[in-house]
């Protein structure tokens, strides 16, 4: 066992091969983040096409066929290839840092999740070039999704989603194991930062919900390709079965999308208010409550399906009451700001914007739980307005808050504040211009997923406003991309702890060394890093400790074991990519499936045979 | 100090007022007299829903104004001023406050739950025999609606005529994929699910014309699957039924007769004209509570009284000779369909093909269809 000099550590891990074989959770987090941003642009362009088509009555920008592909892929992209991987990016990068670990529990499995996610995303993208993208909605209601057996579009959808699901299940297992086994000494579960808590809850939600939709997606695939009749009423199947399977996943999924953002805001607001999170345990437990209750509300997506009044009433009630833990969080964030000294920078603005918009989305959500009212709102633009307030105003604003917050930790440079404010206000105004009018459109009777609408129904003005808003929004996002690029190249140096923050990731260097912490921190309190820097004075105000000395985290201790780079994760996931591509083109494609199976097995075999740690530092 | 601060920002108190104003403007945008508007109820079911919606809307508005005002106030009040580096009191929470703001929303929701559950059961109630309800079978097709009146043996497509003031009880199912029947001014929507029968009651307070359209994504031409409900006085309804019960008249001379020759060759594989053509149909089974009902459904819209309708292409275009001529010339140019996937052996029809009709043939067909009042 020889001790290498620090200089050799990055040398073995740079360049394109370095990225392809990396098992470093931070690099994998970055790969997730950058990939998700690319897909965010793709999904955004799809959205702009949709809005361009709907700007005027009887729009002719897109054909009906193109429009149906566009909205199917917009949703599929934004849910599975943007918001989920953005959350995974943050979890990957910051969960180990926040709990004082050197990496995740299974570094190669982590790489495998990313590559599988990337290949599944590419797989869905390929469909566009070989006969058209999926076109039966992101929710793929059977039998529409199973009847279009002449084309392969929905095969791409079913297989692509299932593969993304595998990637998510794998990373969930990884994150759960990481939080349960790799916390620094003294970091009890209740001392874990709230973002790490939300990440763990999300991982459990994915672990339990994805298998349900996986079953359904296989059934869709079998109905389409093997002649099974799971969802064919005439053959004794039941189309409603699909809806149950999909929404049993689909509703926990909503919380999968929003809880990480809630975790981010719960980190950002205390830091910039210079106060601990108000009612921290309430926030954590309401997150757990949301997680549990999230499994008991799925049928509120099916109020018009014909479940009978008993089920309708029951799900109306559960849906109403999930608003309670959600409301608790909002009040606690208010309590955090209250009496603080809020530094209103871009990150804080996005966090405040998140609360403002999420309140609107939450309240319109309560109007859905009134199931008779939902029978009017369901599948109308009112619903589109609602979930964009939750998922754009909520999840995306939360993520942007997180990007402004953690960019300096990741790059060592601050994200520009001037462009940041422009970015926020354009997105905030654009977002409201785009989605607020959709409330009116829905109540005025405009159904969603319609490629055109006639004149004289009162849809004209609001649609035009929404389209204008969507371009303002897009411009805001463009400014963000410029800002990120410029700041990455020549932004202001951040230092290790630019925000005087509270959690462990700020106690190491920016960017963190490959081993995260030279000395694993000993945790003695919630917000341990803060308590090392600050005590309280007689009036209960924070007071800088005179004796605080930052720990030098930049010199690696001898004998440090780091996970070795490995080619096998990317190899194994490429095999799966070959398998699913082959499955689209039955029967001849099965040759590719067979070859893919061999490649995957090769990857798995090599993986289990290779030395765990080949480098010693 | 406090006073001075207050004077610096005189707009603080007006914040809630501003928020209410924005909402009021927004709400005014809804309450217009639009034909497909859920906020303009024209029947008891829609009104019951509307009342419930506004109850919740105003509660939500109250919460919205309170929470958002508090948020904006707190953001401004507690923001860091330039060069202000004083530290703040480290408050970790307040259990009493937390319990209060957990319980209050729960109580508000419990209060809302009572009328909600009551309305759910009320709206799903089947009509009493004493209500003498009119039964209409609604069958969704890609991409049009079939309306059967089993009591009278008549059938229409995309336009439903009902007696104003009388309860109409719909049996809703689908011949292919899931659709959703929705006439916002009369009631909420109800899915047409293959293999199942769902119900909806429609009652129009007064005569009128109510628009709707399919609300569940059903494929290519989902946007062009619209429908109308005409509520007419009871005596007019009787007259309408009597007229609809007349078979299609076979013309013997003129342009319409030429059209009839074309019709028999080109159209009868899918379309019915009752009394004039052999009936083409297929069976669709709908189940409810373990009992199965067989619906004999058409493959394409019944044309027996096509001339009496106001729209073509499932409510998408007004019935004019020009539109009809365009339609007959190339149906998919007006409305996207996939006739290349039609399968006459299973009766699955996904659109009208372009039959390469000559101008002469088109004129004949228009004359024929116009005559079928």
PDB file of C-alpha atoms in Angstrom, chain A residues 58 64-65 68 71-72 135-137 139 141-144 147-148 150 233 238-240 243 273-280 282 303-310 312-313 316-317 320-321 323-324 327-328 330-332 334-335 337-344 352 355-357 359-360 363 366-367 369-380 382 440 442-454 456-459 462 500 502 526 530-531 534-536 539-543, chain B residues 19 25-27 29-32 34-39 46 49 52-53 56-57 59-61 63-64 67-68 70-81 84-95 97-99 101-103 105-107 109-110 112-113 115-117 119-121 123-124 142 176-178 180 182-196 198 211 213-224 226 285 316-317 334-336 341 348 350:
ATOM      1  CA  UNK A  58     -57.005  27.234 -35.717  1.00  0.00           C
ATOM      2  CA  UNK A  64     -52.218  17.466 -35.321  1.00  0.00           C
ATOM      3  CA  UNK A  65     -49.787  14.569 -35.459  1.00  0.00           C
ATOM      4  CA  UNK A  68     -49.585  15.252 -30.246  1.00  0.00           C
ATOM      5  CA  UNK A  71     -47.074  17.589 -25.927  1.00  0.00           C
ATOM      6  CA  UNK A  72     -46.380  13.925 -25.187  1.00  0.00           C
ATOM      7  CA  UNK A 135     -47.882  10.501 -29.274  1.00  0.00           C
ATOM      8  CA  UNK A 136     -50.417   9.086 -26.826  1.00  0.00           C
ATOM      9  CA  UNK A 137     -49.641  11.404 -23.906  1.00  0.00           C
ATOM     10  CA  UNK A 139     -49.730   9.143 -19.204  1.00  0.00           C
ATOM     11  CA  UNK A 141     -53.848   5.803 -21.356  1.00  0.00           C
ATOM     12  CA  UNK A 142     -54.734   2.359 -22.618  1.00  0.00           C
ATOM     13  CA  UNK A 143     -56.224   1.349 -24.974  1.00  0.00           C
ATOM     14  CA  UNK A 144     -55.056   4.372 -26.983  1.00  0.00           C
ATOM     15  CA  UNK A 147     -54.010   0.189 -30.045  1.00  0.00           C
ATOM     16  CA  UNK A 148     -51.618   2.062 -32.270  1.00  0.00           C
ATOM     17  CA  UNK A 150     -48.942  -0.093 -36.645  1.00  0.00           C
ATOM     18  CA  UNK A 233     -62.106  -4.515 -22.769  1.00  0.00           C
ATOM     19  CA  UNK A 238     -59.661  -3.503 -18.329  1.00  0.00           C
ATOM     20  CA  UNK A 239     -58.442  -0.098 -19.549  1.00  0.00           C
ATOM     21  CA  UNK A 240     -58.974   1.329 -16.073  1.00  0.00           C
ATOM     22  CA  UNK A 243     -54.951   4.121 -14.869  1.00  0.00           C
ATOM     23  CA  UNK A 273     -32.058  34.599   6.817  1.00  0.00           C
ATOM     24  CA  UNK A 274     -29.224  33.702   9.197  1.00  0.00           C
ATOM     25  CA  UNK A 275     -31.664  31.744  11.332  1.00  0.00           C
ATOM     26  CA  UNK A 276     -32.284  28.028  11.744  1.00  0.00           C
ATOM     27  CA  UNK A 277     -35.199  26.511   9.846  1.00  0.00           C
ATOM     28  CA  UNK A 278     -38.326  27.274  11.825  1.00  0.00           C
ATOM     29  CA  UNK A 279     -39.844  24.092  13.252  1.00  0.00           C
ATOM     30  CA  UNK A 280     -37.284  21.861  11.622  1.00  0.00           C
ATOM     31  CA  UNK A 282     -42.260  19.678  11.725  1.00  0.00           C
ATOM     32  CA  UNK A 303     -62.592  11.324 -10.702  1.00  0.00           C
ATOM     33  CA  UNK A 304     -64.268  11.217 -14.116  1.00  0.00           C
ATOM     34  CA  UNK A 305     -63.429   7.574 -14.841  1.00  0.00           C
ATOM     35  CA  UNK A 306     -66.484   6.252 -13.038  1.00  0.00           C
ATOM     36  CA  UNK A 307     -65.170   4.878  -9.751  1.00  0.00           C
ATOM     37  CA  UNK A 308     -68.469   5.252  -7.976  1.00  0.00           C
ATOM     38  CA  UNK A 309     -69.372   7.850  -5.355  1.00  0.00           C
ATOM     39  CA  UNK A 310     -67.774   6.017  -2.406  1.00  0.00           C
ATOM     40  CA  UNK A 312     -64.725   9.397  -5.259  1.00  0.00           C
ATOM     41  CA  UNK A 313     -65.604  10.763  -1.830  1.00  0.00           C
ATOM     42  CA  UNK A 316     -61.523  13.594  -2.346  1.00  0.00           C
ATOM     43  CA  UNK A 317     -60.962  13.476   1.413  1.00  0.00           C
ATOM     44  CA  UNK A 320     -57.831  17.480   0.782  1.00  0.00           C
ATOM     45  CA  UNK A 321     -55.867  16.376   3.783  1.00  0.00           C
ATOM     46  CA  UNK A 323     -52.785  19.822   1.811  1.00  0.00           C
ATOM     47  CA  UNK A 324     -52.245  19.985   5.583  1.00  0.00           C
ATOM     48  CA  UNK A 327     -49.342  23.960   4.298  1.00  0.00           C
ATOM     49  CA  UNK A 328     -47.236  23.292   7.393  1.00  0.00           C
ATOM     50  CA  UNK A 330     -45.175  26.917   3.846  1.00  0.00           C
ATOM     51  CA  UNK A 331     -45.888  28.368   7.279  1.00  0.00           C
ATOM     52  CA  UNK A 332     -42.540  27.122   8.530  1.00  0.00           C
ATOM     53  CA  UNK A 334     -42.543  32.015   6.543  1.00  0.00           C
ATOM     54  CA  UNK A 335     -41.509  31.505  10.149  1.00  0.00           C
ATOM     55  CA  UNK A 337     -37.924  34.447   7.132  1.00  0.00           C
ATOM     56  CA  UNK A 338     -39.780  36.151   9.975  1.00  0.00           C
ATOM     57  CA  UNK A 339     -37.391  37.944  12.289  1.00  0.00           C
ATOM     58  CA  UNK A 340     -34.410  37.090  10.126  1.00  0.00           C
ATOM     59  CA  UNK A 341     -32.083  39.203   8.057  1.00  0.00           C
ATOM     60  CA  UNK A 342     -32.878  37.972   4.580  1.00  0.00           C
ATOM     61  CA  UNK A 343     -30.184  38.551   2.015  1.00  0.00           C
ATOM     62  CA  UNK A 344     -32.286  38.912  -1.129  1.00  0.00           C
ATOM     63  CA  UNK A 352     -39.359  33.200  -2.260  1.00  0.00           C
ATOM     64  CA  UNK A 355     -43.216  29.738  -2.092  1.00  0.00           C
ATOM     65  CA  UNK A 356     -45.311  32.394  -3.814  1.00  0.00           C
ATOM     66  CA  UNK A 357     -46.057  30.213  -6.839  1.00  0.00           C
ATOM     67  CA  UNK A 359     -49.087  28.529  -2.733  1.00  0.00           C
ATOM     68  CA  UNK A 360     -51.097  29.243  -5.881  1.00  0.00           C
ATOM     69  CA  UNK A 363     -54.641  26.182  -3.559  1.00  0.00           C
ATOM     70  CA  UNK A 366     -57.356  21.938  -3.265  1.00  0.00           C
ATOM     71  CA  UNK A 367     -60.052  22.987  -5.730  1.00  0.00           C
ATOM     72  CA  UNK A 369     -59.892  17.730  -4.468  1.00  0.00           C
ATOM     73  CA  UNK A 370     -63.493  18.976  -4.520  1.00  0.00           C
ATOM     74  CA  UNK A 371     -64.280  16.126  -6.857  1.00  0.00           C
ATOM     75  CA  UNK A 372     -67.508  17.574  -8.304  1.00  0.00           C
ATOM     76  CA  UNK A 373     -65.573  20.715  -9.234  1.00  0.00           C
ATOM     77  CA  UNK A 374     -62.814  18.502 -10.578  1.00  0.00           C
ATOM     78  CA  UNK A 375     -65.324  16.949 -12.967  1.00  0.00           C
ATOM     79  CA  UNK A 376     -65.322  20.357 -14.661  1.00  0.00           C
ATOM     80  CA  UNK A 377     -61.612  21.057 -14.279  1.00  0.00           C
ATOM     81  CA  UNK A 378     -60.276  17.617 -15.110  1.00  0.00           C
ATOM     82  CA  UNK A 379     -58.387  17.436 -18.408  1.00  0.00           C
ATOM     83  CA  UNK A 380     -58.983  21.128 -18.972  1.00  0.00           C
ATOM     84  CA  UNK A 382     -57.158  24.607 -15.435  1.00  0.00           C
ATOM     85  CA  UNK A 440     -59.339  30.960 -17.146  1.00  0.00           C
ATOM     86  CA  UNK A 442     -59.809  25.703 -18.410  1.00  0.00           C
ATOM     87  CA  UNK A 443     -62.804  27.117 -16.591  1.00  0.00           C
ATOM     88  CA  UNK A 444     -64.000  28.571 -19.875  1.00  0.00           C
ATOM     89  CA  UNK A 445     -64.070  25.025 -21.209  1.00  0.00           C
ATOM     90  CA  UNK A 446     -60.847  24.511 -23.129  1.00  0.00           C
ATOM     91  CA  UNK A 447     -59.720  20.885 -22.883  1.00  0.00           C
ATOM     92  CA  UNK A 448     -56.033  20.100 -22.811  1.00  0.00           C
ATOM     93  CA  UNK A 449     -54.152  18.176 -25.498  1.00  0.00           C
ATOM     94  CA  UNK A 450     -56.127  19.846 -28.264  1.00  0.00           C
ATOM     95  CA  UNK A 451     -54.026  20.937 -31.222  1.00  0.00           C
ATOM     96  CA  UNK A 452     -56.462  23.672 -32.230  1.00  0.00           C
ATOM     97  CA  UNK A 453     -59.467  25.556 -30.979  1.00  0.00           C
ATOM     98  CA  UNK A 454     -62.189  27.441 -32.763  1.00  0.00           C
ATOM     99  CA  UNK A 456     -65.964  32.399 -30.459  1.00  0.00           C
ATOM    100  CA  UNK A 457     -65.292  30.216 -27.431  1.00  0.00           C
ATOM    101  CA  UNK A 458     -63.426  32.921 -25.545  1.00  0.00           C
ATOM    102  CA  UNK A 459     -60.107  31.111 -25.826  1.00  0.00           C
ATOM    103  CA  UNK A 462     -55.833  34.102 -22.971  1.00  0.00           C
ATOM    104  CA  UNK A 500     -21.660  31.816   5.715  1.00  0.00           C
ATOM    105  CA  UNK A 502     -24.908  26.064   7.929  1.00  0.00           C
ATOM    106  CA  UNK A 526     -27.981  20.178  13.804  1.00  0.00           C
ATOM    107  CA  UNK A 530     -22.879  26.804  11.744  1.00  0.00           C
ATOM    108  CA  UNK A 531     -22.492  25.864  15.381  1.00  0.00           C
ATOM    109  CA  UNK A 534     -21.435  30.668  15.826  1.00  0.00           C
ATOM    110  CA  UNK A 535     -22.768  30.533  19.325  1.00  0.00           C
ATOM    111  CA  UNK A 536     -25.548  32.703  20.768  1.00  0.00           C
ATOM    112  CA  UNK A 539     -30.206  37.923  23.751  1.00  0.00           C
ATOM    113  CA  UNK A 540     -30.231  34.659  21.784  1.00  0.00           C
ATOM    114  CA  UNK A 541     -28.637  36.246  18.735  1.00  0.00           C
ATOM    115  CA  UNK A 542     -25.946  34.532  16.723  1.00  0.00           C
ATOM    116  CA  UNK A 543     -22.446  35.444  17.835  1.00  0.00           C
TER     117      UNK A 543
ATOM    118  CA  UNK B  19     -53.783  40.972  -4.630  1.00  0.00           C
ATOM    119  CA  UNK B  25     -59.807  41.110 -12.691  1.00  0.00           C
ATOM    120  CA  UNK B  26     -58.964  37.483 -13.288  1.00  0.00           C
ATOM    121  CA  UNK B  27     -62.344  36.315 -11.992  1.00  0.00           C
ATOM    122  CA  UNK B  29     -62.466  37.139 -17.154  1.00  0.00           C
ATOM    123  CA  UNK B  30     -64.323  33.953 -16.306  1.00  0.00           C
ATOM    124  CA  UNK B  31     -67.822  35.152 -15.823  1.00  0.00           C
ATOM    125  CA  UNK B  32     -68.579  36.005 -19.402  1.00  0.00           C
ATOM    126  CA  UNK B  34     -69.371  31.917 -23.287  1.00  0.00           C
ATOM    127  CA  UNK B  35     -70.951  28.829 -24.860  1.00  0.00           C
ATOM    128  CA  UNK B  36     -68.558  26.252 -23.358  1.00  0.00           C
ATOM    129  CA  UNK B  37     -68.020  27.913 -20.008  1.00  0.00           C
ATOM    130  CA  UNK B  38     -68.173  25.887 -16.807  1.00  0.00           C
ATOM    131  CA  UNK B  39     -68.761  29.085 -14.844  1.00  0.00           C
ATOM    132  CA  UNK B  46     -73.567  22.425 -13.310  1.00  0.00           C
ATOM    133  CA  UNK B  49     -70.793  22.260  -9.010  1.00  0.00           C
ATOM    134  CA  UNK B  52     -69.252  24.452  -4.610  1.00  0.00           C
ATOM    135  CA  UNK B  53     -66.399  25.801  -6.732  1.00  0.00           C
ATOM    136  CA  UNK B  56     -63.887  26.869  -2.227  1.00  0.00           C
ATOM    137  CA  UNK B  57     -62.585  29.633  -4.487  1.00  0.00           C
ATOM    138  CA  UNK B  59     -61.902  30.332   0.932  1.00  0.00           C
ATOM    139  CA  UNK B  60     -58.809  29.745  -1.177  1.00  0.00           C
ATOM    140  CA  UNK B  61     -58.717  33.427  -2.057  1.00  0.00           C
ATOM    141  CA  UNK B  63     -55.873  31.992   2.320  1.00  0.00           C
ATOM    142  CA  UNK B  64     -54.048  33.180  -0.791  1.00  0.00           C
ATOM    143  CA  UNK B  67     -50.283  33.859   2.997  1.00  0.00           C
ATOM    144  CA  UNK B  68     -48.938  35.814   0.050  1.00  0.00           C
ATOM    145  CA  UNK B  70     -47.419  37.636   4.840  1.00  0.00           C
ATOM    146  CA  UNK B  71     -44.745  36.328   2.499  1.00  0.00           C
ATOM    147  CA  UNK B  72     -44.246  39.620   0.694  1.00  0.00           C
ATOM    148  CA  UNK B  73     -44.407  41.578   3.923  1.00  0.00           C
ATOM    149  CA  UNK B  74     -41.863  39.312   5.602  1.00  0.00           C
ATOM    150  CA  UNK B  75     -39.570  39.435   2.597  1.00  0.00           C
ATOM    151  CA  UNK B  76     -39.480  43.239   2.626  1.00  0.00           C
ATOM    152  CA  UNK B  77     -39.668  43.728   6.351  1.00  0.00           C
ATOM    153  CA  UNK B  78     -36.895  41.277   7.201  1.00  0.00           C
ATOM    154  CA  UNK B  79     -34.627  41.783   4.240  1.00  0.00           C
ATOM    155  CA  UNK B  80     -31.043  42.687   4.858  1.00  0.00           C
ATOM    156  CA  UNK B  81     -30.358  46.393   4.401  1.00  0.00           C
ATOM    157  CA  UNK B  84     -26.462  45.804   8.032  1.00  0.00           C
ATOM    158  CA  UNK B  85     -24.479  43.050   9.689  1.00  0.00           C
ATOM    159  CA  UNK B  86     -26.341  42.706  12.964  1.00  0.00           C
ATOM    160  CA  UNK B  87     -27.176  39.161  13.886  1.00  0.00           C
ATOM    161  CA  UNK B  88     -30.719  38.022  14.535  1.00  0.00           C
ATOM    162  CA  UNK B  89     -32.284  36.005  17.303  1.00  0.00           C
ATOM    163  CA  UNK B  90     -31.889  32.285  16.691  1.00  0.00           C
ATOM    164  CA  UNK B  91     -35.470  31.052  16.947  1.00  0.00           C
ATOM    165  CA  UNK B  92     -35.861  27.323  16.362  1.00  0.00           C
ATOM    166  CA  UNK B  93     -39.610  27.109  16.325  1.00  0.00           C
ATOM    167  CA  UNK B  94     -42.741  27.457  18.366  1.00  0.00           C
ATOM    168  CA  UNK B  95     -44.665  24.285  19.025  1.00  0.00           C
ATOM    169  CA  UNK B  97     -47.834  28.004  16.679  1.00  0.00           C
ATOM    170  CA  UNK B  98     -47.010  24.897  14.677  1.00  0.00           C
ATOM    171  CA  UNK B  99     -49.945  23.010  16.128  1.00  0.00           C
ATOM    172  CA  UNK B 101     -51.250  26.181  11.787  1.00  0.00           C
ATOM    173  CA  UNK B 102     -51.623  22.460  11.383  1.00  0.00           C
ATOM    174  CA  UNK B 103     -55.073  22.320  12.913  1.00  0.00           C
ATOM    175  CA  UNK B 105     -56.139  24.254   7.725  1.00  0.00           C
ATOM    176  CA  UNK B 106     -57.363  20.801   8.742  1.00  0.00           C
ATOM    177  CA  UNK B 107     -60.537  22.333  10.185  1.00  0.00           C
ATOM    178  CA  UNK B 109     -60.739  21.405   4.902  1.00  0.00           C
ATOM    179  CA  UNK B 110     -63.035  19.379   7.134  1.00  0.00           C
ATOM    180  CA  UNK B 112     -65.255  21.995   2.922  1.00  0.00           C
ATOM    181  CA  UNK B 113     -65.394  18.200   2.950  1.00  0.00           C
ATOM    182  CA  UNK B 115     -70.670  19.778   1.154  1.00  0.00           C
ATOM    183  CA  UNK B 116     -68.201  18.043  -1.155  1.00  0.00           C
ATOM    184  CA  UNK B 117     -69.159  14.548  -0.076  1.00  0.00           C
ATOM    185  CA  UNK B 119     -72.545  16.785  -3.658  1.00  0.00           C
ATOM    186  CA  UNK B 120     -70.607  13.727  -4.840  1.00  0.00           C
ATOM    187  CA  UNK B 121     -73.435  11.415  -3.807  1.00  0.00           C
ATOM    188  CA  UNK B 123     -74.614  14.123  -8.522  1.00  0.00           C
ATOM    189  CA  UNK B 124     -74.144  10.403  -8.935  1.00  0.00           C
ATOM    190  CA  UNK B 142     -62.463   8.112 -32.806  1.00  0.00           C
ATOM    191  CA  UNK B 176     -62.627   2.169 -29.168  1.00  0.00           C
ATOM    192  CA  UNK B 177     -60.441   4.233 -26.820  1.00  0.00           C
ATOM    193  CA  UNK B 178     -61.348   6.348 -23.806  1.00  0.00           C
ATOM    194  CA  UNK B 180     -64.868  11.985 -22.166  1.00  0.00           C
ATOM    195  CA  UNK B 182     -68.396  17.136 -21.467  1.00  0.00           C
ATOM    196  CA  UNK B 183     -70.961  19.896 -21.774  1.00  0.00           C
ATOM    197  CA  UNK B 184     -69.607  22.383 -19.216  1.00  0.00           C
ATOM    198  CA  UNK B 185     -72.773  24.447 -18.921  1.00  0.00           C
ATOM    199  CA  UNK B 186     -74.857  21.402 -18.030  1.00  0.00           C
ATOM    200  CA  UNK B 187     -72.585  19.154 -15.967  1.00  0.00           C
ATOM    201  CA  UNK B 188     -69.034  18.025 -15.366  1.00  0.00           C
ATOM    202  CA  UNK B 189     -67.408  15.522 -17.660  1.00  0.00           C
ATOM    203  CA  UNK B 190     -67.746  11.767 -17.656  1.00  0.00           C
ATOM    204  CA  UNK B 191     -65.382   9.327 -19.330  1.00  0.00           C
ATOM    205  CA  UNK B 192     -66.505   6.996 -22.074  1.00  0.00           C
ATOM    206  CA  UNK B 193     -64.565   3.863 -21.180  1.00  0.00           C
ATOM    207  CA  UNK B 194     -64.633   0.822 -23.451  1.00  0.00           C
ATOM    208  CA  UNK B 195     -66.300  -2.096 -21.723  1.00  0.00           C
ATOM    209  CA  UNK B 196     -67.976   0.056 -19.090  1.00  0.00           C
ATOM    210  CA  UNK B 198     -70.864   5.434 -17.022  1.00  0.00           C
ATOM    211  CA  UNK B 211     -71.280  23.367 -26.648  1.00  0.00           C
ATOM    212  CA  UNK B 213     -66.090  18.574 -26.728  1.00  0.00           C
ATOM    213  CA  UNK B 214     -64.262  15.386 -25.957  1.00  0.00           C
ATOM    214  CA  UNK B 215     -62.088  15.947 -22.905  1.00  0.00           C
ATOM    215  CA  UNK B 216     -60.001  12.798 -22.775  1.00  0.00           C
ATOM    216  CA  UNK B 217     -57.155  12.616 -25.231  1.00  0.00           C
ATOM    217  CA  UNK B 218     -58.236  10.070 -27.828  1.00  0.00           C
ATOM    218  CA  UNK B 219     -55.644  10.340 -30.559  1.00  0.00           C
ATOM    219  CA  UNK B 220     -55.046  12.294 -33.698  1.00  0.00           C
ATOM    220  CA  UNK B 221     -58.212  14.399 -34.062  1.00  0.00           C
ATOM    221  CA  UNK B 222     -59.051  14.707 -30.361  1.00  0.00           C
ATOM    222  CA  UNK B 223     -59.360  18.487 -30.761  1.00  0.00           C
ATOM    223  CA  UNK B 224     -61.920  18.019 -33.524  1.00  0.00           C
ATOM    224  CA  UNK B 226     -66.828  18.375 -30.540  1.00  0.00           C
ATOM    225  CA  UNK B 285     -70.428  -4.505 -24.877  1.00  0.00           C
ATOM    226  CA  UNK B 316     -65.782  21.295 -36.089  1.00  0.00           C
ATOM    227  CA  UNK B 317     -67.235  23.113 -39.117  1.00  0.00           C
ATOM    228  CA  UNK B 334     -60.353  19.546 -43.044  1.00  0.00           C
ATOM    229  CA  UNK B 335     -59.855  17.222 -40.121  1.00  0.00           C
ATOM    230  CA  UNK B 336     -56.874  14.940 -39.563  1.00  0.00           C
ATOM    231  CA  UNK B 341     -56.002   2.223 -40.946  1.00  0.00           C
ATOM    232  CA  UNK B 348     -62.885  -0.174 -36.858  1.00  0.00           C
ATOM    233  CA  UNK B 350     -60.643   5.807 -38.215  1.00  0.00           C
TER     234      UNK B 350
END
